[in-house]
Short mmCIF file of C-alpha atoms and ligand atoms in Angstrom, two decimals:
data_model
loop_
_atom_site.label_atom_id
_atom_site.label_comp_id
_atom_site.label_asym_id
_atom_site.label_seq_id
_atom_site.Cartn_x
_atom_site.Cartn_y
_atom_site.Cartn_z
CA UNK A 97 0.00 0.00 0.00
CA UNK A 98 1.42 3.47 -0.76
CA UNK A 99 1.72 5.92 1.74
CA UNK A 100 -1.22 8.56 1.09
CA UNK A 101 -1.16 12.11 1.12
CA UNK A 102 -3.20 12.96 4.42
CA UNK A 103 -4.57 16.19 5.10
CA UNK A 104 -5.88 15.44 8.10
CA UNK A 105 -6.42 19.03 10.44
CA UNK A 106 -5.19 16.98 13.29
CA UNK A 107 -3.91 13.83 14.06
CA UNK A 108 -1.89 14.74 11.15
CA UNK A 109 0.66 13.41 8.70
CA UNK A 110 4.07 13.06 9.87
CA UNK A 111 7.21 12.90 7.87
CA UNK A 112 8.28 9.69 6.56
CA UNK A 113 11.58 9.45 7.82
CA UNK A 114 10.50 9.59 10.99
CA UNK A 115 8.27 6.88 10.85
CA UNK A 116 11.33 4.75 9.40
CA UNK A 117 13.63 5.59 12.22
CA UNK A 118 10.97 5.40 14.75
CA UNK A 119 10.44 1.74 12.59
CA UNK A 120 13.65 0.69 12.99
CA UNK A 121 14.57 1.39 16.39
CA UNK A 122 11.20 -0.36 17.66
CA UNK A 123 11.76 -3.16 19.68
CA UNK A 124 15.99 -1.98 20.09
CA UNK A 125 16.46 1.36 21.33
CA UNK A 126 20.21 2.26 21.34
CA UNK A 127 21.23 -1.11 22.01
CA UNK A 128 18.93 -0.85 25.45
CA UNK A 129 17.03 -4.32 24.45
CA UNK A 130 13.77 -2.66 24.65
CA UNK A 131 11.17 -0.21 22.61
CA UNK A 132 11.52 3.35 24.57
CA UNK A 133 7.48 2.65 25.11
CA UNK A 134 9.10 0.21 27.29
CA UNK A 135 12.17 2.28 29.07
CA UNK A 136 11.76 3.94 32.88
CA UNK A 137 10.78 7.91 32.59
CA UNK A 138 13.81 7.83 35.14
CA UNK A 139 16.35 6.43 33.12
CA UNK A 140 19.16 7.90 31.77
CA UNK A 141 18.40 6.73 27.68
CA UNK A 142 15.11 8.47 28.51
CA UNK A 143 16.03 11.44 30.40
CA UNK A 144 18.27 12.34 27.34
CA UNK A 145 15.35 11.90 24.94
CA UNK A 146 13.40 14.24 27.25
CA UNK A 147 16.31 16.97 27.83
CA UNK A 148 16.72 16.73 23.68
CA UNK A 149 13.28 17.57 23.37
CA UNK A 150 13.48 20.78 25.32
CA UNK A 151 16.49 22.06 24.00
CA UNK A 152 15.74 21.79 20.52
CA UNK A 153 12.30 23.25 20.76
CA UNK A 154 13.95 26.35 22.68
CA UNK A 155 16.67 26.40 19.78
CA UNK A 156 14.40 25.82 16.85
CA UNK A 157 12.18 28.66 18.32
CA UNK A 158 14.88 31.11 19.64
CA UNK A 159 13.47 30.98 22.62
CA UNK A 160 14.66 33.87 25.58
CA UNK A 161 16.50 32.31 28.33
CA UNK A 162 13.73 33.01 30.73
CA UNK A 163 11.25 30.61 28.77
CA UNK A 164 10.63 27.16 30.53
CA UNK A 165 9.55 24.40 28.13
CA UNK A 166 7.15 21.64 29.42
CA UNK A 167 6.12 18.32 28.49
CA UNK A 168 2.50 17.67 29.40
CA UNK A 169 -0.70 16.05 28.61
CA UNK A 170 -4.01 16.42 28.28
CA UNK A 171 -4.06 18.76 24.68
CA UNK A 172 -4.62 22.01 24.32
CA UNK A 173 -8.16 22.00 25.77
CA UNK A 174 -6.30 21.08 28.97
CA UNK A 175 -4.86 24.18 28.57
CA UNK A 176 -7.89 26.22 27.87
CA UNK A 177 -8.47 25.51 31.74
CA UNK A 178 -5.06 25.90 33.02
CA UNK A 179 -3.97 28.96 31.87
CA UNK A 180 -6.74 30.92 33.85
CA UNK A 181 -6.64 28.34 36.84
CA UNK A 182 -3.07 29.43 37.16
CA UNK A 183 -2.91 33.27 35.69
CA UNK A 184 -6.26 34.42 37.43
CA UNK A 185 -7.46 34.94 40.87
CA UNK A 186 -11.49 35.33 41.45
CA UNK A 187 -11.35 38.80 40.68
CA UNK A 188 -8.77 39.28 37.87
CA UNK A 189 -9.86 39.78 34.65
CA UNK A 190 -8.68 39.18 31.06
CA UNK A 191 -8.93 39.44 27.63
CA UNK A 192 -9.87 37.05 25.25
CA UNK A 193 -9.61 37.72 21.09
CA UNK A 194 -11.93 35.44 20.12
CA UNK A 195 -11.36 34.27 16.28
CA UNK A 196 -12.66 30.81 16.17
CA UNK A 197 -14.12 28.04 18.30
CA UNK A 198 -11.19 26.93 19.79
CA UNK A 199 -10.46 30.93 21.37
CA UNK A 200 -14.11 30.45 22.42
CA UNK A 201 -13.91 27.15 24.15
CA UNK A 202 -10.81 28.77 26.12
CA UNK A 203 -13.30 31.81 26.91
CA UNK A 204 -15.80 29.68 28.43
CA UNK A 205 -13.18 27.59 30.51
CA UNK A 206 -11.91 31.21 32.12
CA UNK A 207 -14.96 32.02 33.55
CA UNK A 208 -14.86 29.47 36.01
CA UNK A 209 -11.56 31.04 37.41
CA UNK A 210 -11.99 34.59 36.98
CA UNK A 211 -13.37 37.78 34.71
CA UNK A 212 -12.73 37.04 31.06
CA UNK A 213 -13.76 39.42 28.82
CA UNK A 214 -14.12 39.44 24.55
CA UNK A 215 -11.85 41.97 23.37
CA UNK A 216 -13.33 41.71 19.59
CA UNK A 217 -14.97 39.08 17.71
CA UNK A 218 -15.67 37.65 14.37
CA UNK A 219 -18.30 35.28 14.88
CA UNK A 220 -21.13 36.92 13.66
CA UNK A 221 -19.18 36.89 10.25
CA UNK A 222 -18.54 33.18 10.86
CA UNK A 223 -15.03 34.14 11.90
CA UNK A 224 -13.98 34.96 8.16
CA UNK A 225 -11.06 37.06 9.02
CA UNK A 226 -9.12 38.08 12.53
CA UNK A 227 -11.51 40.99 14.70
CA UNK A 228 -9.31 44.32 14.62
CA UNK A 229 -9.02 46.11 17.84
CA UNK A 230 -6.98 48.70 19.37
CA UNK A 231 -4.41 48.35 21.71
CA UNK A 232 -6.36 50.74 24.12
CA UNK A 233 -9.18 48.96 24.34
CA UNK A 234 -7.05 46.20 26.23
CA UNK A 235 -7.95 46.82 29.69
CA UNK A 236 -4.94 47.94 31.62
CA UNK A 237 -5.83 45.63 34.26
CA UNK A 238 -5.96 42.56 32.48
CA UNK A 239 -3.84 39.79 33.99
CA UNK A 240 -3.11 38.88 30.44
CA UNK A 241 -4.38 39.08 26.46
CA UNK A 242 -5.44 35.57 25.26
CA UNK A 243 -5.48 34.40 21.48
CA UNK A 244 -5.19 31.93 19.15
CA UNK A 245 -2.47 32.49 16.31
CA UNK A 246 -4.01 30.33 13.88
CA UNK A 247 -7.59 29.13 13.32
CA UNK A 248 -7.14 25.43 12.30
CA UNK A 249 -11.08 24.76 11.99
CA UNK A 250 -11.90 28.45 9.98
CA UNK A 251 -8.66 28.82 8.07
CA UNK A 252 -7.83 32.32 9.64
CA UNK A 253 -4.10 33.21 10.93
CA UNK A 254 -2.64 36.16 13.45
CA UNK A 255 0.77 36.72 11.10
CA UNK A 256 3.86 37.26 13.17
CA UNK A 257 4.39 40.68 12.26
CA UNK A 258 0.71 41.28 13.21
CA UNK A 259 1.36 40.09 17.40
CA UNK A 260 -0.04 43.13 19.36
CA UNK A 261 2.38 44.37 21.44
CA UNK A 262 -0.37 45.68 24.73
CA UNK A 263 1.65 46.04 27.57
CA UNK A 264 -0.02 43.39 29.63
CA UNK A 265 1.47 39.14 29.15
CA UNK A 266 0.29 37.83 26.12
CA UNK A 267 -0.98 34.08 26.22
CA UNK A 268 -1.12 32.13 22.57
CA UNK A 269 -2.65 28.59 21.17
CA UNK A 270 -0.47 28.10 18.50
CA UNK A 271 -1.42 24.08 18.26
CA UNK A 272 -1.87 24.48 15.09
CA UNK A 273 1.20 26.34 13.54
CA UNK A 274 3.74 26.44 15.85
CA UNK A 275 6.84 25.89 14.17
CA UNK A 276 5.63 26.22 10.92
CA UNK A 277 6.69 30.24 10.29
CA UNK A 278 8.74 31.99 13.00
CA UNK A 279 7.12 34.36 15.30
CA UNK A 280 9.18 36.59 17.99
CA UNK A 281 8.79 34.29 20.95
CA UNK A 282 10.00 37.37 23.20
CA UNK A 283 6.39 38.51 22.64
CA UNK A 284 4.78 35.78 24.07
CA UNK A 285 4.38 35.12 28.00
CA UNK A 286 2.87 31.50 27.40
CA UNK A 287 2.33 29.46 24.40
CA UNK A 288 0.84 25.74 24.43
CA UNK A 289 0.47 23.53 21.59
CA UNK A 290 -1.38 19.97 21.42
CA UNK A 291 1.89 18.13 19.30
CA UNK A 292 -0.79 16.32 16.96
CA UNK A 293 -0.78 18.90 14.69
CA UNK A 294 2.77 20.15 13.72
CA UNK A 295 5.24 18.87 16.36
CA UNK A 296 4.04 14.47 16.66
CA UNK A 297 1.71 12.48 17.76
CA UNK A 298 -1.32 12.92 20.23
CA UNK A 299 -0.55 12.59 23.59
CA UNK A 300 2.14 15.23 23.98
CA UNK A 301 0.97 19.30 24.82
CA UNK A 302 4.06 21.86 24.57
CA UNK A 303 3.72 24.87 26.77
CA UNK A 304 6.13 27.69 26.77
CA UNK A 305 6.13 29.87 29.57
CA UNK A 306 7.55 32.88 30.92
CA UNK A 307 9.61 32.52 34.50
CA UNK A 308 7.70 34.94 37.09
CA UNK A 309 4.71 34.82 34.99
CA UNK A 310 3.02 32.47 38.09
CA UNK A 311 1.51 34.52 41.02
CA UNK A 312 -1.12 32.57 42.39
CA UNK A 313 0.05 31.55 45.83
CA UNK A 314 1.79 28.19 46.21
CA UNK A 315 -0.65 25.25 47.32
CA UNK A 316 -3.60 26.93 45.91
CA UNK A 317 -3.88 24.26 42.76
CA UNK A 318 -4.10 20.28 42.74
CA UNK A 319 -0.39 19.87 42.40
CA UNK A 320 -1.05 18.17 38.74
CA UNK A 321 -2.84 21.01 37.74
CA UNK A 322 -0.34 23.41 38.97
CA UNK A 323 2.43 24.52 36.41
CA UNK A 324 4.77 25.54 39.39
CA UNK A 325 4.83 21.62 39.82
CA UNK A 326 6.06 20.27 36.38
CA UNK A 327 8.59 23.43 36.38
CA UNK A 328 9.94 22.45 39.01
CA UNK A 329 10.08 18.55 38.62
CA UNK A 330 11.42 19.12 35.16
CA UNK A 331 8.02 18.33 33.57
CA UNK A 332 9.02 14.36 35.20
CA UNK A 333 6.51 14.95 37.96
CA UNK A 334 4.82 11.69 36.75
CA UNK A 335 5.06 9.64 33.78
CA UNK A 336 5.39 11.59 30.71
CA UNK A 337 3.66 10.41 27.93
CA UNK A 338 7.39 9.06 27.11
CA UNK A 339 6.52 7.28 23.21
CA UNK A 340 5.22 10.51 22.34
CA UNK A 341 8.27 12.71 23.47
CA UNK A 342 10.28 10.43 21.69
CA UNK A 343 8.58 11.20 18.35
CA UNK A 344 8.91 14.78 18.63
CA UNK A 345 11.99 14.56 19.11
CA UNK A 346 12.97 13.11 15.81
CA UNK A 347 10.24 15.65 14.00
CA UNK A 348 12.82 18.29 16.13
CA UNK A 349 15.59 16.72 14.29
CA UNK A 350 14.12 16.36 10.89
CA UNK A 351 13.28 20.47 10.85
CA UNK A 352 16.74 20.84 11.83
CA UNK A 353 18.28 19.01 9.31
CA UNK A 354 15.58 20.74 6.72
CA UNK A 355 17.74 23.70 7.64
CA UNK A 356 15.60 25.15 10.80
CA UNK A 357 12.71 26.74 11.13
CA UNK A 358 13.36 29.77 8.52
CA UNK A 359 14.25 26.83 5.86
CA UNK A 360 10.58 25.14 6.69
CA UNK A 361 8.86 28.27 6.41
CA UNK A 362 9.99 28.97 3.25
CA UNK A 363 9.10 25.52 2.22
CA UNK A 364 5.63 26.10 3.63
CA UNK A 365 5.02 29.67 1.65
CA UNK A 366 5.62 27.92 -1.43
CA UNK A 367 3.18 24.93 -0.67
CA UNK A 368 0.33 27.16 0.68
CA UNK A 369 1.15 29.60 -2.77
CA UNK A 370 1.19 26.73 -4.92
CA UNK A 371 -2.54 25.64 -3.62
CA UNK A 372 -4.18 29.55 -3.02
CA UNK A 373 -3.00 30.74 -6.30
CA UNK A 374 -4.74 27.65 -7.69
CA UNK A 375 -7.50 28.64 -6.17
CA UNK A 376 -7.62 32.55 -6.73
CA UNK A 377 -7.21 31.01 -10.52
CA UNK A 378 -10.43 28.64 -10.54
CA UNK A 379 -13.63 29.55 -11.41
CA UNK A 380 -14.59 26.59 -9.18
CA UNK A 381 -13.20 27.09 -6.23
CA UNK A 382 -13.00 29.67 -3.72
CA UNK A 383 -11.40 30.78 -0.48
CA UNK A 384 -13.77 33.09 1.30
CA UNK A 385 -11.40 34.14 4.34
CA UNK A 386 -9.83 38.03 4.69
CA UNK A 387 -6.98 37.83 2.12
CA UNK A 388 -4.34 38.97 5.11
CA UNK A 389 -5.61 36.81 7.57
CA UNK A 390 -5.28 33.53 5.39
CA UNK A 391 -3.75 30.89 7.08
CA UNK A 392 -0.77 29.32 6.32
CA UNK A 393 -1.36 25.79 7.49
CA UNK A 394 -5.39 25.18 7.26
CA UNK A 395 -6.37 26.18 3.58
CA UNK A 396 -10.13 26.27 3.51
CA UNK A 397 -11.58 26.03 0.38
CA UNK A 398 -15.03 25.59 -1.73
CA UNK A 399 -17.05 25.25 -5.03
CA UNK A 400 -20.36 26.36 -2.79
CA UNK A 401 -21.91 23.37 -3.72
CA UNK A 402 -22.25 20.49 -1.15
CA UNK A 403 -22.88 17.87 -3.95
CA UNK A 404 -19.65 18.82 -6.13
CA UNK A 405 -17.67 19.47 -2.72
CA UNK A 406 -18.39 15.38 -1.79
CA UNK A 407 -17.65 14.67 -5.55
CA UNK A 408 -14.13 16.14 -5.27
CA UNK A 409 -13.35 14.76 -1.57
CA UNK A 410 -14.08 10.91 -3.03
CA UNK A 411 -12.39 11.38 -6.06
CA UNK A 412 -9.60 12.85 -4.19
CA UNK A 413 -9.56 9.81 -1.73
CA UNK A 414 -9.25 7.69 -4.72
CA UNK A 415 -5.83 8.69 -5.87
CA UNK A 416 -4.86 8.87 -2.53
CA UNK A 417 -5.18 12.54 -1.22
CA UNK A 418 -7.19 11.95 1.95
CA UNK A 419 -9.20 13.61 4.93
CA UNK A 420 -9.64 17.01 2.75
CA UNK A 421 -13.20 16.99 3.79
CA UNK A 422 -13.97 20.36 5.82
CA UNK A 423 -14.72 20.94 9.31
CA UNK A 424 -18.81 20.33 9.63
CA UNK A 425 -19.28 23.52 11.30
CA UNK A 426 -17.63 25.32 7.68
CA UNK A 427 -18.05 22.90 5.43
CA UNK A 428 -16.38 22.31 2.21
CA UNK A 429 -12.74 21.54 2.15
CA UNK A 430 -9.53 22.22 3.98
CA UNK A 431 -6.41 21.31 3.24
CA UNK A 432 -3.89 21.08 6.42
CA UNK A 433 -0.35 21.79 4.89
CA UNK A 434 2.27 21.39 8.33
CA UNK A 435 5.46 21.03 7.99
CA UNK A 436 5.59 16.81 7.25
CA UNK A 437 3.33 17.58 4.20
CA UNK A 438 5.59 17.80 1.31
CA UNK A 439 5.41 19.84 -1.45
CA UNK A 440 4.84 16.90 -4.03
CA UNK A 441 1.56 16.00 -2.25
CA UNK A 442 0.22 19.95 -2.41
CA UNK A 443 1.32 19.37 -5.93
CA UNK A 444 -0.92 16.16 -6.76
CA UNK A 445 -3.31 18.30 -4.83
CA UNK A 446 -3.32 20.94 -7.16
CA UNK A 447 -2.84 18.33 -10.49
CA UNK A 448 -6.19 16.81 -8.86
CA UNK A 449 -8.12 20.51 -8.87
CA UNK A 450 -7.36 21.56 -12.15
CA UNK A 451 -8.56 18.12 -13.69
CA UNK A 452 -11.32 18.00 -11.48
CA UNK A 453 -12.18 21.78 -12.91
CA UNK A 454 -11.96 20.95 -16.45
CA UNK A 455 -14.43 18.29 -15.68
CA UNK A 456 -17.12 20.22 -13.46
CA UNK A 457 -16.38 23.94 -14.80
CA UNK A 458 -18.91 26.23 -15.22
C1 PLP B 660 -6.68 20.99 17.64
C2 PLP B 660 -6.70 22.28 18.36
C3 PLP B 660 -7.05 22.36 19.71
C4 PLP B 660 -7.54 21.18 20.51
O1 PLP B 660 -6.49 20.33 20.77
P1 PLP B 660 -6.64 19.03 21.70
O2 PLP B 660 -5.22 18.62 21.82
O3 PLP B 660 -7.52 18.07 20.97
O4 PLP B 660 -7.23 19.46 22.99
C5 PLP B 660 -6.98 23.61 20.32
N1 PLP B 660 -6.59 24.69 19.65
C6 PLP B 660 -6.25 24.64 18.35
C7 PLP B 660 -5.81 25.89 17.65
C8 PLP B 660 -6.30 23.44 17.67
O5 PLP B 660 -5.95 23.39 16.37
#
């Protein structure tokens, strides 16, 4: 069976060379005997795998010294509720951009730990493009500014250049595109990422976070719950979801040898160009979102007809360019372009469109 081209949002495709290595060193680990599923979390094989992890993520993202990286679990809805349980007594408020569902799902978690309050919105335009605001009308008081630098479900993204600078710690969900373009970490006070979307497989949630960002006073949190704790145990406070770790650790290693992260984001304009100019060329498809706010990773896509959509998602599965069936809450199709997507498969993509045109043009 050939490997297809998934374009799966999320669990996503990874790059084949991982999955060879990870293939190969299965059931022998550096001469260990044993699969790392099977090695101690305390070990020193492990440990290494873990320490790897860390420093390659702060390397790969130029991370300040300041920045602590943890290992957790529990995805990035986990951290939805986290970030205010740990950021926000009773009476603290914050600020919440809110450009898609999953900036709205972290809205509703912060009101059980505090004030939140929707800076700007795009829903009622079915979160087409990113809300503008003004840096004033950031309260002053906020304990931080929460968003959501790329919409993986509505196709929307914050660009790096485009990170408001508000004077009050700035909290990101960048699940789905960290690593894929850089943005000035400096700006950012915490970031968390599920891995199942650029950085590995499920299991495994990133967060980057500021030293001295913490407050809340010490024993106020179920010690699981309570970042001070993984900080401080070196994100080892209990098993680490250690298989996982271990993947994204040879993803780490793959950008590198691509040539970093400014190497992969070139890589990734020329994919996503290759697949919107095909569109912006069709007179069968479209891409509805705010030209500037297109995102990079999640192309969202359309004819505006359900019954030619589902023609073009089965033929597509048929030469083996799968999950390119939309999000049911937008409909139509989105292609998810990370970083293991390679540009041949956006190309057979785009071979697939134009055919598919020629045969269903209007
Ligand atoms: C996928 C996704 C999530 C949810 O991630 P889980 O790991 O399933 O909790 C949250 N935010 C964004 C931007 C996502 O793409």
């Amino acid at each position: 069976m050939a490997r297809k081209r998934n374009f799966s949002a999320g669990p996503a495709t990874l790059p084949e060379a991982v999955l060879n290595r990870a293939a190969a060193e299965m059931t022998n680990f550096k001469d260990s005997g044993m699969s790392v599923m099977e090695l101690s979390h305390r070990s020193a094989l492990y440990e290494s795998i873990h320490d790897e992890v860390k420093s390659r993520l702060s390397r790969l993202l130029s991370l300040p010294a300041d920045r602590e990286v943890l290992l957790l679990q529990g995805g990035a809805s986990l951290q939805f509720a986290m970030v205010p349980m740990n950021l926000l007594e009773p009476e603290d408020r914050a600020s919440y951009l809110i450009t898609g569902s999953w900036a709205k799902k972290a809205y509703k978690e912060a009101q059980f730990f505090g004030h939140p309050e929707i800076l700007a919105s795009t829903e009622a335009e079915g979160f087409r493009r990113i809300p503008s605001f003004s840096v004033e009308d950031v309260p002053k008081a906020a304990r931080y500014l929460y968003l959501c630098t790329n919409n993986t479900i509505y196709g929307t993204r914050i660009a790096p250049e485009t990170i408001p600078e508000v004077g009050v710690p700035l909290v990101a969900d960048m699940s789905s595109n960290i690593l894929s373009e850089p943005y000035d970490m400096r700006h950012f006070d915490l970031v968390f990422a599920g891995a199942q979307k650029n950085l590995g497989p499920a299991g495994l949630t990133v967060v980057i976070l500021k030293k001295g960002l913490l407050r809340k006073a010490s024993g106020a949190l179920p010690a699981i719950l309570d970042y001070r704790t993984h900080m401080e145990k070196g994100s080892l406070y209990n098993t680490p979801p250690t298989y996982a770790i271990y993947i994204c650790n040879l993803v780490l290693a793959w950008i590198e040898e691509m040539g970093g992260l400014d190497a992969v984001a070139e890589r990734n304009r020329d994919k996503v160009q290759m697949l919107y100019d095909c569109i912006d060329e069709s007179d069968l498809f479209f891409n509805d979102r705010a030209r500037e706010d297109r995102s990079r990773t999640n192309v969202v896509f359309t004819t505006g007809d359900a019954d030619i959509d589902r023609a073009f998602v089965d033929g597509a599965a048929e030469r083996g360019l799968i999950n390119l069936k939309g999000h049911r809450s937008v409909g139509g199709m989105r292609a998810s372009l990370y970083n293991a997507m390679e540009p041949e498969g956006v190309a057979e993509l785009v071979t697939y469109m134009k055919e598919f045109e020629v045969r269903n043009g209007r």
